[in-house]
C-alpha atoms as one frame of an Amber mdcrd trajectory, in Angstrom:
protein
   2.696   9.527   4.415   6.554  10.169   4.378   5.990  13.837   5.603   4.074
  12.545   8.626   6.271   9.626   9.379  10.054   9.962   7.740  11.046   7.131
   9.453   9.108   5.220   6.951  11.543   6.447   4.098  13.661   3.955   5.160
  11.077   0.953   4.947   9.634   1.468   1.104  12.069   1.644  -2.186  12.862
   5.556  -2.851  13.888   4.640  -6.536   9.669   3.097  -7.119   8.793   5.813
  -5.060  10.777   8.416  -6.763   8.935   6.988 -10.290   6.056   6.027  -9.629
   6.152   2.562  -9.708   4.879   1.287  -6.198   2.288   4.028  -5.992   0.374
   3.051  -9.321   0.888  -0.659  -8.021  -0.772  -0.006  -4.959  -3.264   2.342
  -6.266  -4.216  -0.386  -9.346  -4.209  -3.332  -6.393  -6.735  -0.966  -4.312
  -8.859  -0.051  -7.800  -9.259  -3.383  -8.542 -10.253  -4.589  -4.586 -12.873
  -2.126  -4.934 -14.443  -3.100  -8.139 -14.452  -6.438  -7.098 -16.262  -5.497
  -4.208 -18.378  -2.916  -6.359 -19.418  -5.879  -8.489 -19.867  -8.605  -6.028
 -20.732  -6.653  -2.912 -17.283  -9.025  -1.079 -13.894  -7.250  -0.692 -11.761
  -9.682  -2.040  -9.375 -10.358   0.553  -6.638 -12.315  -1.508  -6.349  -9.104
  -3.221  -5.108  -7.511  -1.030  -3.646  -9.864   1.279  -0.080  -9.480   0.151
  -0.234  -5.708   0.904  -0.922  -6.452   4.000   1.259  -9.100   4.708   4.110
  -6.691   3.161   3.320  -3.843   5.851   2.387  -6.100   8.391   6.177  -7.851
   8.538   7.665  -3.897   8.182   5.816  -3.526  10.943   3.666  -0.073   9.331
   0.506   0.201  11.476  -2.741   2.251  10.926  -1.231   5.390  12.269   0.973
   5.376   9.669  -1.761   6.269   7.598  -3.475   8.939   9.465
C-alpha cells in the first residue's frame, strides 16, 4: 500500500509498521472477522468496526487499497 500511495506513510505508525505490530493486528482482526463469518455465515461488523472508524477519520478510502 505505501508504494502505491506514500502519502499514506505519514498517516500509519512507521515504528508498528517497521515491526510488525499493526500488520499482525490487522491481519488477526481480519482472521478472526472471517471465521466468525465462516462459522455463522454473518460478518461480524463490531469486529471490524473500529478499523474502519480508524481509516475512515484518516480519511484512507478504497483506492488506497487498490
Amino acid at each position: 500500500m505505501f508504494k502505491a500511495h506514500p502519502e499514506l506513510q505519514n498517516v500509519f505508525n512507521q515504528t508498528n509498521q517497521a515491526i510488525g505490530g499493526q500488520p499482525k493486528k490487522l491481519l488477526k482482526t481480519v482472521a478472526i472477522a472471517a471465521q466468525a463469518a465462516i462459522d455463522t455465515g454473518d460478518l461480524p461488523g463490531e469486529a471490524i468496526e473500529g478499523i474502519c472508524q480508524k481509516h475512515a477519520a484518516l480519511g484512507v478510502g478504497k483506492e488506497a487499497y487498490g
